[in-house]
């Protein structure tokens, strides 16, 4: 069955990882997070490094190392996480990305634009703290 709405595996891993890290008193490493998310350790590690580079997580080395939040949970929006992984969300008037519609009226109207705006609003209004 097809999904009407889908997010990349990287974004899903990022969102879930940050909430997992925030909800644990001890640091979590990539192996433990991958195990909890039933995801590839390699993919999880790659996503976590993007979040470190984006300033949302801090990485700690050593036997008791792992990841911790760089900011308070209420200061990290879901949008922040999304942007660290995928970049800014581009709002385009046409879902097909064509400059000139072959019809006199867009078949989807402004639906694509509205969905994108609603999605951005949702991501910006929800923080990691909302899921703890």
mmCIF file of C-alpha atoms in Angstrom, residues 8-57:
data_model
loop_
_atom_site.group_PDB
_atom_site.id
_atom_site.type_symbol
_atom_site.label_atom_id
_atom_site.label_comp_id
_atom_site.label_asym_id
_atom_site.label_seq_id
_atom_site.Cartn_x
_atom_site.Cartn_y
_atom_site.Cartn_z
ATOM 1 C CA UNK A 8 13.158 9.795 4.988
ATOM 2 C CA UNK A 9 14.636 7.092 7.202
ATOM 3 C CA UNK A 10 17.319 9.586 8.229
ATOM 4 C CA UNK A 11 14.743 12.088 9.515
ATOM 5 C CA UNK A 12 12.817 9.385 11.372
ATOM 6 C CA UNK A 13 16.025 8.089 12.946
ATOM 7 C CA UNK A 14 17.029 11.643 13.883
ATOM 8 C CA UNK A 15 13.711 12.530 15.483
ATOM 9 C CA UNK A 16 13.478 9.293 17.450
ATOM 10 C CA UNK A 17 17.149 9.343 18.462
ATOM 11 C CA UNK A 18 16.992 12.858 19.893
ATOM 12 C CA UNK A 19 13.890 12.005 21.955
ATOM 13 C CA UNK A 20 15.534 8.771 23.165
ATOM 14 C CA UNK A 21 18.674 10.662 24.189
ATOM 15 C CA UNK A 22 16.623 13.361 25.931
ATOM 16 C CA UNK A 23 14.550 10.822 27.841
ATOM 17 C CA UNK A 24 17.543 8.950 29.298
ATOM 18 C CA UNK A 25 19.623 10.147 32.216
ATOM 19 C CA UNK A 26 22.654 8.276 30.909
ATOM 20 C CA UNK A 27 24.286 8.886 27.558
ATOM 21 C CA UNK A 28 23.255 6.542 24.776
ATOM 22 C CA UNK A 29 25.671 5.315 22.135
ATOM 23 C CA UNK A 30 24.896 4.567 18.484
ATOM 24 C CA UNK A 31 24.722 0.799 19.099
ATOM 25 C CA UNK A 32 22.074 1.129 21.793
ATOM 26 C CA UNK A 33 20.036 3.638 19.796
ATOM 27 C CA UNK A 34 20.210 1.453 16.675
ATOM 28 C CA UNK A 35 19.044 -1.526 18.713
ATOM 29 C CA UNK A 36 16.095 0.394 20.198
ATOM 30 C CA UNK A 37 15.064 1.745 16.798
ATOM 31 C CA UNK A 38 15.688 -1.542 14.995
ATOM 32 C CA UNK A 39 17.856 0.382 12.536
ATOM 33 C CA UNK A 40 21.284 -0.013 10.988
ATOM 34 C CA UNK A 41 24.060 1.050 13.378
ATOM 35 C CA UNK A 42 25.900 2.648 10.482
ATOM 36 C CA UNK A 43 22.877 4.710 9.443
ATOM 37 C CA UNK A 44 22.168 5.763 13.036
ATOM 38 C CA UNK A 45 25.812 6.802 13.558
ATOM 39 C CA UNK A 46 25.739 8.855 10.356
ATOM 40 C CA UNK A 47 22.538 10.658 11.414
ATOM 41 C CA UNK A 48 23.876 11.290 14.927
ATOM 42 C CA UNK A 49 27.022 12.869 13.489
ATOM 43 C CA UNK A 50 24.869 15.225 11.399
ATOM 44 C CA UNK A 51 23.054 16.242 14.575
ATOM 45 C CA UNK A 52 26.396 16.831 16.327
ATOM 46 C CA UNK A 53 27.628 18.912 13.399
ATOM 47 C CA UNK A 54 24.334 20.852 13.476
ATOM 48 C CA UNK A 55 24.840 21.687 17.154
ATOM 49 C CA UNK A 56 21.913 19.717 18.560
ATOM 50 C CA UNK A 57 23.925 16.873 20.112
#
